[in-house]
Short mmCIF file of C-alpha atoms and ligand atoms in Angstrom, two decimals:
data_model
loop_
_atom_site.label_atom_id
_atom_site.label_comp_id
_atom_site.label_asym_id
_atom_site.label_seq_id
_atom_site.Cartn_x
_atom_site.Cartn_y
_atom_site.Cartn_z
CA UNK A 383 0.00 0.00 0.00
CA UNK A 384 1.62 3.30 -1.00
CA UNK A 385 1.32 6.48 0.98
CA UNK A 386 -0.68 8.92 -1.14
CA UNK A 387 -0.79 12.03 0.99
CA UNK A 388 1.20 14.12 3.43
CA UNK A 389 1.62 13.30 7.13
CA UNK A 390 -1.28 14.05 9.48
CA UNK A 391 -1.17 17.48 11.02
CA UNK A 392 -4.24 17.84 13.12
CA UNK A 393 -4.92 17.17 16.75
CA UNK A 394 -7.06 14.03 17.07
CA UNK A 395 -7.62 14.55 20.81
CA UNK A 396 -9.09 17.96 20.09
CA UNK A 397 -11.24 16.53 17.29
CA UNK A 398 -12.56 13.80 19.60
CA UNK A 399 -13.62 16.39 22.16
CA UNK A 400 -15.95 17.84 19.49
CA UNK A 401 -17.99 14.60 19.32
CA UNK A 402 -20.10 14.04 22.46
CA UNK A 403 -21.12 10.50 21.49
CA UNK A 404 -17.50 9.32 21.61
CA UNK A 405 -17.77 9.48 25.41
CA UNK A 406 -20.40 6.70 25.37
CA UNK A 407 -19.67 3.28 26.76
CA UNK A 408 -20.99 0.13 25.07
CA UNK A 409 -21.44 -3.04 27.14
CA UNK A 410 -19.33 -1.33 29.79
CA UNK A 411 -16.46 -0.62 27.37
CA UNK A 412 -15.44 2.70 25.78
CA UNK A 413 -17.10 3.05 22.38
CA UNK A 414 -14.75 2.42 19.46
CA UNK A 415 -16.76 3.58 16.49
CA UNK A 416 -15.42 2.09 13.24
CA UNK A 417 -18.63 2.12 11.19
CA UNK A 418 -18.05 5.47 9.56
CA UNK A 419 -18.64 4.41 5.96
CA UNK A 420 -22.14 3.53 7.13
CA UNK A 421 -22.72 6.82 8.90
CA UNK A 422 -20.47 9.16 10.85
CA UNK A 423 -20.99 10.69 14.28
CA UNK A 424 -21.89 14.37 14.62
CA UNK A 425 -19.83 17.13 16.22
CA UNK A 426 -21.36 19.45 18.82
CA UNK A 427 -21.45 22.30 16.28
CA UNK A 428 -23.86 20.31 14.08
CA UNK A 429 -26.03 19.35 17.05
CA UNK A 430 -26.07 22.99 18.20
CA UNK A 431 -26.98 24.23 14.71
CA UNK A 432 -29.98 21.86 14.66
CA UNK A 433 -31.14 22.92 18.14
CA UNK A 434 -30.57 26.60 17.39
CA UNK A 435 -32.59 26.35 14.22
CA UNK A 436 -35.58 24.77 15.99
CA UNK A 437 -35.30 27.06 19.03
CA UNK A 438 -34.91 30.33 17.15
CA UNK A 439 -35.59 30.18 13.41
CA UNK A 440 -38.08 27.40 12.63
CA UNK A 441 -40.48 28.36 9.83
CA UNK A 442 -41.10 27.35 6.23
CA UNK A 443 -38.79 28.84 3.62
CA UNK A 444 -39.16 30.96 0.47
CA UNK A 445 -42.84 31.76 1.09
CA UNK A 446 -43.77 33.75 4.18
CA UNK A 447 -43.02 37.43 4.79
CA UNK A 448 -42.46 37.08 8.55
CA UNK A 449 -39.12 37.29 10.27
CA UNK A 450 -38.74 33.64 11.19
CA UNK A 451 -39.32 32.59 7.60
CA UNK A 452 -36.74 35.11 6.53
CA UNK A 453 -34.25 33.65 9.01
CA UNK A 454 -35.03 30.06 8.01
CA UNK A 455 -34.60 30.96 4.32
CA UNK A 456 -31.31 32.67 5.07
CA UNK A 457 -30.05 29.64 7.00
CA UNK A 458 -31.19 27.29 4.21
CA UNK A 459 -29.62 29.29 1.39
CA UNK A 460 -26.56 30.15 3.49
CA UNK A 461 -25.88 26.43 3.89
CA UNK A 462 -26.06 26.04 0.11
CA UNK A 463 -23.21 28.53 -0.23
CA UNK A 464 -21.18 26.53 2.33
CA UNK A 465 -21.75 23.31 0.36
CA UNK A 466 -20.91 25.09 -2.91
CA UNK A 467 -17.64 26.32 -1.46
CA UNK A 468 -16.83 22.87 -0.05
CA UNK A 469 -16.97 21.21 -3.47
CA UNK A 470 -15.92 24.35 -5.38
CA UNK A 471 -19.00 24.50 -7.62
CA UNK A 472 -19.22 27.62 -9.76
CA UNK A 473 -22.51 28.83 -8.31
CA UNK A 474 -25.14 27.84 -5.76
CA UNK A 475 -27.61 27.21 -8.60
CA UNK A 476 -25.57 24.06 -9.32
CA UNK A 477 -26.09 22.64 -5.81
CA UNK A 478 -29.38 20.76 -5.50
CA UNK A 479 -30.41 19.54 -2.07
CA UNK A 480 -31.47 15.90 -2.07
CA UNK A 481 -32.36 13.29 0.55
CA UNK A 482 -28.85 11.90 0.08
CA UNK A 483 -26.62 10.25 -2.47
CA UNK A 484 -29.26 7.67 -3.41
CA UNK A 485 -31.80 10.40 -4.10
CA UNK A 486 -29.27 12.34 -6.19
CA UNK A 487 -28.49 9.31 -8.35
CA UNK A 488 -32.22 8.62 -8.82
CA UNK A 489 -32.68 12.24 -9.84
CA UNK A 490 -30.05 11.83 -12.56
CA UNK A 491 -31.57 8.53 -13.70
CA UNK A 492 -35.08 9.93 -13.97
CA UNK A 493 -34.50 13.49 -15.16
CA UNK A 494 -31.32 13.21 -17.17
CA UNK A 495 -31.11 9.64 -18.43
CA UNK A 496 -34.71 8.48 -18.92
CA UNK A 497 -35.75 11.18 -21.43
CA UNK A 498 -32.56 10.65 -23.45
CA UNK A 499 -32.29 6.85 -23.56
CA UNK A 500 -33.53 4.57 -26.32
CA UNK A 501 -33.10 0.86 -27.08
CA UNK A 502 -29.46 0.07 -27.87
CA UNK A 503 -28.07 2.87 -25.68
CA UNK A 504 -25.77 1.97 -22.81
CA UNK A 505 -25.05 3.17 -19.28
CA UNK A 506 -21.63 2.26 -17.94
CA UNK A 507 -20.99 1.51 -14.26
CA UNK A 508 -18.30 -0.47 -12.44
CA UNK A 509 -18.34 -3.80 -10.62
CA UNK A 510 -17.69 -2.07 -7.29
CA UNK A 511 -20.82 0.11 -7.27
CA UNK A 512 -23.10 0.50 -4.27
CA UNK A 513 -26.64 -0.70 -5.06
CA UNK A 514 -27.72 2.94 -5.29
CA UNK A 515 -25.54 3.30 -8.38
CA UNK A 516 -26.84 0.08 -9.95
CA UNK A 517 -30.56 -0.22 -9.31
CA UNK A 518 -31.68 3.23 -10.58
CA UNK A 519 -29.90 2.45 -13.88
CA UNK A 520 -31.49 -1.00 -14.09
CA UNK A 521 -34.89 0.59 -13.57
CA UNK A 522 -34.29 3.22 -16.22
CA UNK A 523 -32.90 0.60 -18.63
CA UNK A 524 -36.06 -1.46 -18.12
CA UNK A 525 -38.17 1.59 -18.95
CA UNK A 526 -36.23 2.61 -22.05
CA UNK A 527 -34.69 -0.55 -23.53
CA UNK A 528 -31.17 0.67 -22.79
CA UNK A 529 -28.49 -1.71 -21.45
CA UNK A 530 -26.34 -1.57 -18.32
CA UNK A 531 -22.67 -2.34 -18.94
CA UNK A 532 -20.24 -3.14 -16.15
CA UNK A 533 -16.49 -2.45 -15.97
CA UNK A 534 -14.76 -5.40 -14.23
CA UNK A 535 -12.28 -5.12 -11.36
CA UNK A 536 -9.05 -6.97 -10.58
CA UNK A 537 -8.57 -9.42 -7.69
CA UNK A 538 -7.03 -6.53 -5.73
CA UNK A 539 -10.16 -4.44 -6.24
CA UNK A 540 -8.77 -2.08 -8.86
CA UNK A 541 -10.97 -0.86 -11.70
CA UNK A 542 -9.86 -2.34 -15.06
CA UNK A 543 -9.20 0.92 -16.85
CA UNK A 544 -8.30 -0.99 -20.04
CA UNK A 545 -11.78 -2.56 -19.96
CA UNK A 546 -13.33 0.79 -19.18
CA UNK A 547 -11.77 2.23 -22.33
CA UNK A 548 -12.87 -0.81 -24.35
CA UNK A 549 -16.47 -0.52 -23.15
CA UNK A 550 -16.79 3.16 -24.05
CA UNK A 551 -18.55 3.48 -27.38
CA UNK A 552 -20.98 5.59 -29.37
CA UNK A 553 -23.74 3.70 -27.58
CA UNK A 554 -22.55 4.89 -24.14
CA UNK A 555 -24.87 7.69 -23.05
CA UNK A 556 -23.63 8.07 -19.47
CA UNK A 557 -20.82 6.83 -17.25
CA UNK A 558 -21.86 6.64 -13.59
CA UNK A 559 -19.01 5.67 -11.35
CA UNK A 560 -18.14 5.37 -7.68
CA UNK A 561 -15.34 7.68 -6.57
CA UNK A 562 -14.37 5.67 -3.45
CA UNK A 563 -15.67 2.14 -2.92
CA UNK A 564 -17.56 1.63 0.33
CA UNK A 565 -16.92 -2.12 0.30
CA UNK A 566 -13.27 -2.25 -0.86
CA UNK A 567 -11.95 1.21 -0.06
CA UNK A 568 -10.55 1.61 -3.59
CA UNK A 569 -10.04 5.20 -4.72
CA UNK A 570 -10.86 5.21 -8.41
CA UNK A 571 -8.85 7.27 -10.94
CA UNK A 572 -11.84 9.48 -11.43
CA UNK A 573 -9.93 12.21 -13.30
CA UNK A 574 -8.80 9.68 -15.95
CA UNK A 575 -12.30 8.19 -16.19
CA UNK A 576 -13.87 11.61 -16.72
CA UNK A 577 -11.22 12.65 -19.25
CA UNK A 578 -11.62 9.44 -21.27
CA UNK A 579 -15.41 9.67 -21.28
CA UNK A 580 -15.32 13.34 -22.23
CA UNK A 581 -12.93 12.60 -25.09
CA UNK A 582 -15.87 10.71 -26.58
CA UNK A 583 -18.43 13.35 -25.57
CA UNK A 584 -19.93 11.12 -22.86
CA UNK A 585 -21.22 12.75 -19.66
CA UNK A 586 -20.09 11.43 -16.25
CA UNK A 587 -21.92 11.14 -12.94
CA UNK A 588 -19.87 10.44 -9.82
CA UNK A 589 -21.09 8.70 -6.68
CA UNK A 590 -19.11 10.69 -4.16
CA UNK A 591 -20.72 9.32 -0.97
CA UNK A 592 -17.44 7.89 0.35
CA UNK A 593 -15.14 10.51 -1.16
CA UNK A 594 -16.62 13.84 -0.05
CA UNK A 595 -15.88 13.21 3.67
CA UNK A 596 -12.34 11.99 3.09
CA UNK A 597 -10.76 13.58 0.00
CA UNK A 598 -10.58 17.11 -1.35
CA UNK A 599 -13.32 17.30 -3.99
CA UNK A 600 -13.24 20.06 -6.59
CA UNK A 601 -16.06 19.58 -9.08
CA UNK A 602 -14.71 22.25 -11.42
CA UNK A 603 -11.31 20.58 -11.59
CA UNK A 604 -12.97 17.17 -12.03
CA UNK A 605 -15.23 18.63 -14.71
CA UNK A 606 -17.85 15.89 -14.10
CA UNK A 607 -21.45 16.57 -15.11
CA UNK A 608 -22.82 15.35 -11.74
CA UNK A 609 -21.47 14.63 -8.27
CA UNK A 610 -23.76 13.09 -5.62
CA UNK A 611 -23.11 12.79 -1.87
CA UNK A 612 -24.77 12.45 1.54
CA UNK A 613 -24.44 14.70 4.60
CA UNK A 614 -24.63 11.89 7.15
CA UNK A 615 -21.38 10.34 5.96
CA UNK A 616 -19.62 13.68 6.45
CA UNK A 617 -20.61 14.46 10.06
CA UNK A 618 -24.02 15.93 9.14
CA UNK A 619 -27.60 14.74 9.66
CA UNK A 620 -29.32 11.85 7.91
CA UNK A 621 -31.90 12.38 5.17
CA UNK A 622 -30.07 15.23 3.47
CA UNK A 623 -27.38 15.47 0.81
CA UNK A 624 -26.54 17.30 -2.36
CA UNK A 625 -26.31 16.73 -6.06
CA UNK A 626 -23.93 18.93 -7.98
CA UNK A 627 -24.77 19.36 -11.63
CA UNK A 628 -23.33 21.61 -14.32
CA UNK A 629 -25.75 24.46 -14.94
CA UNK A 630 -26.19 23.79 -18.66
CA UNK A 631 -26.95 20.12 -17.97
CA UNK A 632 -29.40 20.89 -15.16
CA UNK A 633 -31.10 23.52 -17.34
CA UNK A 634 -31.62 20.90 -20.04
CA UNK A 635 -33.39 18.49 -17.68
CA UNK A 636 -37.08 18.35 -16.73
CA UNK A 637 -37.94 18.54 -13.01
CA UNK A 638 -37.65 15.33 -10.99
CA UNK A 639 -40.76 15.83 -8.87
CA UNK A 640 -43.66 18.26 -9.07
CA UNK A 641 -45.12 20.32 -6.23
CA UNK A 642 -44.63 23.51 -4.26
CA UNK A 643 -41.52 25.66 -4.61
CA UNK A 644 -40.37 24.11 -7.90
CA UNK A 645 -42.81 26.17 -9.99
CA UNK A 646 -42.85 29.73 -11.34
CA UNK A 647 -46.57 29.70 -12.18
CA UNK A 648 -49.36 27.12 -12.22
CA UNK A 649 -52.63 27.10 -14.13
CA UNK A 650 -54.63 24.07 -15.18
CA UNK A 651 -53.55 24.78 -18.73
CA UNK A 652 -49.84 25.29 -18.17
CA UNK A 653 -47.20 25.22 -15.46
CA UNK A 654 -43.83 26.88 -15.73
CA UNK A 655 -40.93 25.88 -13.57
CA UNK A 656 -38.79 27.76 -11.09
CA UNK A 657 -35.16 28.63 -11.77
CA UNK A 658 -32.25 26.48 -10.59
CA UNK A 659 -31.74 25.07 -8.04
CA UNK A 660 -35.38 25.31 -6.90
CA UNK A 661 -36.68 23.52 -10.02
CA UNK A 662 -35.36 20.30 -8.45
CA UNK A 663 -36.53 20.92 -4.88
CA UNK A 664 -40.26 20.21 -4.79
CA UNK A 665 -42.16 20.55 -1.51
CA UNK A 666 -41.07 21.60 1.96
CA UNK A 667 -37.49 20.37 2.21
CA UNK A 668 -35.54 19.05 5.18
CA UNK A 669 -34.74 22.58 6.36
CA UNK A 670 -33.20 21.60 9.69
CA UNK A 671 -31.20 18.90 7.89
CA UNK A 672 -29.86 21.50 5.48
CA UNK A 673 -28.84 23.72 8.39
CA UNK A 674 -27.04 20.76 9.97
CA UNK A 675 -25.43 19.93 6.61
CA UNK A 676 -24.10 23.50 6.40
CA UNK A 677 -22.67 23.20 9.91
CA UNK A 678 -21.07 19.85 8.98
CA UNK A 679 -19.26 21.17 5.92
CA UNK A 680 -18.22 24.21 7.94
CA UNK A 681 -16.81 21.82 10.55
CA UNK A 682 -14.92 19.84 7.90
CA UNK A 683 -13.71 22.98 6.13
CA UNK A 684 -11.61 24.00 9.16
CA UNK A 685 -9.28 21.08 8.36
CA UNK A 686 -6.98 20.55 5.43
CA UNK A 687 -8.63 17.66 3.54
CA UNK A 688 -5.17 16.36 2.72
CA UNK A 689 -4.44 16.10 6.45
CA UNK A 690 -7.70 14.20 6.94
CA UNK A 691 -6.80 11.80 4.11
CA UNK A 692 -3.32 11.32 5.58
CA UNK A 693 -4.66 10.63 9.07
CA UNK A 694 -7.19 8.11 7.79
CA UNK A 695 -4.62 6.47 5.51
CA UNK A 696 -2.33 6.07 8.49
CA UNK A 697 -5.16 4.33 10.38
CA UNK A 698 -5.81 2.12 7.36
CA UNK A 699 -2.17 1.02 7.14
CA UNK A 700 -2.07 0.32 10.89
CA UNK A 701 -5.33 -1.66 10.80
CA UNK A 702 -4.34 -3.66 7.71
CA UNK A 703 -0.97 -4.58 9.21
CA UNK A 704 -2.62 -5.61 12.50
CA UNK A 705 -5.30 -7.69 10.76
CA UNK A 706 -2.81 -9.48 8.54
CA UNK A 707 -0.96 -10.71 11.63
CA UNK A 708 -4.07 -12.57 12.83
CA UNK A 709 -4.33 -16.15 11.61
CA UNK A 710 -7.20 -16.86 9.25
CA UNK A 711 -7.89 -13.22 8.34
CA UNK A 712 -8.14 -12.31 4.65
CA UNK A 713 -8.40 -8.66 3.65
CA UNK A 714 -10.71 -8.10 0.67
CA UNK A 715 -9.65 -5.14 -1.42
CA UNK A 716 -5.94 -4.41 -1.72
CA UNK A 717 -5.86 -1.57 -4.19
CA UNK A 718 -2.74 0.60 -4.02
CA UNK A 719 -4.94 3.69 -3.61
CA UNK A 720 -7.39 3.15 -0.77
CA UNK A 721 -9.42 5.33 1.57
CA UNK A 722 -9.97 4.36 5.22
CA UNK A 723 -12.00 1.20 4.67
CA UNK A 724 -10.82 -2.33 5.45
CA UNK A 725 -13.07 -5.26 4.57
CA UNK A 726 -12.08 -8.70 5.75
CA UNK A 727 -13.22 -12.28 6.23
CA UNK A 728 -12.01 -14.95 8.66
CA UNK A 729 -11.67 -18.64 7.81
CA UNK A 730 -14.75 -20.56 8.91
CA UNK A 731 -16.26 -17.65 10.85
CA UNK A 732 -19.36 -15.80 9.70
CA UNK A 733 -18.89 -12.01 9.57
CA UNK A 734 -21.98 -11.57 11.77
CA UNK A 735 -20.22 -13.51 14.53
CA UNK A 736 -17.21 -11.21 14.15
CA UNK A 737 -19.50 -8.19 14.46
CA UNK A 738 -21.23 -9.59 17.55
CA UNK A 739 -18.00 -10.38 19.40
CA UNK A 740 -16.55 -6.99 18.51
CA UNK A 741 -19.70 -5.27 19.76
CA UNK A 742 -19.23 -6.93 23.17
CA UNK A 743 -15.76 -5.33 23.21
CA UNK A 744 -17.27 -1.91 22.47
CA UNK A 745 -16.15 -1.95 18.83
CA UNK A 746 -18.77 -0.98 16.23
CA UNK A 747 -18.11 -2.27 12.72
CA UNK A 748 -20.41 -3.23 9.87
CA UNK A 749 -20.94 -6.77 8.67
CA UNK A 750 -22.92 -7.87 5.63
CA UNK A 751 -22.92 -7.09 1.92
CA UNK A 752 -22.46 -3.34 2.33
CA UNK A 753 -25.15 -2.74 -0.32
CA UNK A 754 -22.67 -4.12 -2.84
CA UNK A 755 -23.78 -7.69 -3.53
CA UNK A 756 -21.93 -7.91 -6.88
CA UNK A 757 -18.68 -7.20 -5.01
CA UNK A 758 -19.39 -10.04 -2.58
CA UNK A 759 -20.15 -12.33 -5.55
CA UNK A 760 -16.94 -11.22 -7.27
CA UNK A 761 -14.88 -12.43 -4.28
CA UNK A 762 -17.05 -15.48 -3.61
CA UNK A 763 -18.00 -14.43 -0.08
CA UNK A 764 -21.53 -14.03 1.33
CA UNK A 765 -20.50 -11.00 3.36
CA UNK A 766 -17.50 -9.28 4.91
CA UNK A 767 -16.69 -7.51 8.16
CA UNK A 768 -15.75 -3.89 7.55
CA UNK A 769 -13.99 -1.32 9.68
CA UNK A 770 -14.06 2.21 8.32
CA UNK A 771 -12.28 5.22 9.74
CA UNK A 772 -12.99 8.88 10.35
CA UNK A 773 -11.15 11.95 11.58
CA UNK A 774 -11.73 11.09 15.24
CA UNK A 775 -10.32 7.53 15.20
CA UNK A 776 -6.97 6.75 16.80
CA UNK A 777 -4.18 4.16 16.71
CA UNK A 778 -5.25 3.02 20.18
CA UNK A 779 -8.73 2.29 18.87
CA UNK A 780 -7.27 0.24 16.03
CA UNK A 781 -5.33 -1.73 18.65
CA UNK A 782 -8.55 -2.41 20.59
CA UNK A 783 -10.18 -3.48 17.31
CA UNK A 784 -7.28 -5.79 16.40
CA UNK A 785 -7.28 -7.38 19.87
CA UNK A 786 -11.02 -8.00 19.55
CA UNK A 787 -10.52 -9.66 16.14
CA UNK A 788 -7.75 -11.82 17.64
CA UNK A 789 -10.24 -12.82 20.35
CA UNK A 790 -12.72 -13.86 17.64
CA UNK A 791 -10.01 -16.12 16.22
CA UNK A 792 -9.34 -17.62 19.67
CA UNK A 793 -13.04 -18.28 20.26
CA UNK A 794 -13.99 -19.64 16.83
CA UNK A 795 -10.75 -20.39 15.01
C1 LIG B 39 -20.57 4.51 -2.20
C2 LIG B 39 -21.95 4.79 -1.72
N1 LIG B 39 -22.86 5.27 -2.57
C3 LIG B 39 -24.10 5.56 -2.19
C4 LIG B 39 -24.51 5.35 -0.91
C5 LIG B 39 -25.91 5.67 -0.54
O1 LIG B 39 -25.92 6.73 0.37
P1 LIG B 39 -27.28 7.12 1.11
O2 LIG B 39 -27.80 5.86 1.73
O3 LIG B 39 -26.86 8.15 2.11
O4 LIG B 39 -28.21 7.67 0.08
C6 LIG B 39 -23.61 4.83 0.02
C7 LIG B 39 -24.03 4.52 1.39
O5 LIG B 39 -23.48 3.65 2.04
C8 LIG B 39 -22.30 4.55 -0.40
O6 LIG B 39 -21.38 4.05 0.45
#
């Protein structure tokens, strides 16, 4: 595993103090939370933003003339600017609030892809996609007669870029690709993928759910057409996320859902739609969630993303080395470029048993298919155990985790 970023330079003890839940005990043991790819914990500033919003500003947005509505609207639109800055979008009009990454990908499938696709057309994804970047495309292919094509991966969990190139053709109408794999940890060469697709005039959507919290993301530098991500994986609330889209592309798309706020005028004869980004935000949104999302990106923005990547990479290397010393452990996913995710299996031991024993030791990990059944099939395993790291995790926690895994081996091995 090669080091891909600079040495860590932030104070983990200080970071930990920002997260009240990290003081919890679980079965009488200090909580060691290593299920961050699933969802992250929330810093006090996010919790305070949510409480402050409900205590002082709660009202519906964009419609009333009273002061609270004005404040709620300001908080809602202010958060959009924070998200824009975080991903370096050109303008806030290109930042659509969604329910999360899944919702963003479904928006692209329904508003961008469905009206454009016809029989014979192809959508290209990779073998390491999360179900949310597979199923919406299968649904849209079923509706239009288009075909889903899949780029294979190597035994190490690296995308076959040669196959990617080979699969690109005049029939390819969209490439939709995971930036960082939630099941393998692989960081995909997204810049190369986008450049190669663009060379053929093919638009690219990126599933950034596992990248936005861990890597510096600059959508202008990437030049992708879409970038989808979820707040709850980046220290914000659940049920809220964002979809970045290039203005010209978003302008060319019909609305995803109809209702309040997304219209300019409605008569029974004709409805005209609101301007971006509101055209894609029908109904009363998750206003408090948006406020919490804004606080989360503000929290993250105080750190150098490179330092975060370096810290998490350091944890990954430590965890991988510790796991590989335990008899019967096999790490799944050994790409040279990995984010802080380590999936593993143990000879003759079901991952759920690993998860249960670790829980008794206070260690929270995820076990199962990680919403990536094709990846499990690719490696011939029904499930894996997965530890995933965040800014607040420490070497000591990895040691507790490794000791707990060794205990699993002693009990079952
Ligand atoms: C890579 C990836 N894509 C998409 C998703 C879906 O995110 P959400 O459930 O927040 O919509 C996840 C969640 O685990 C993920 O890891």
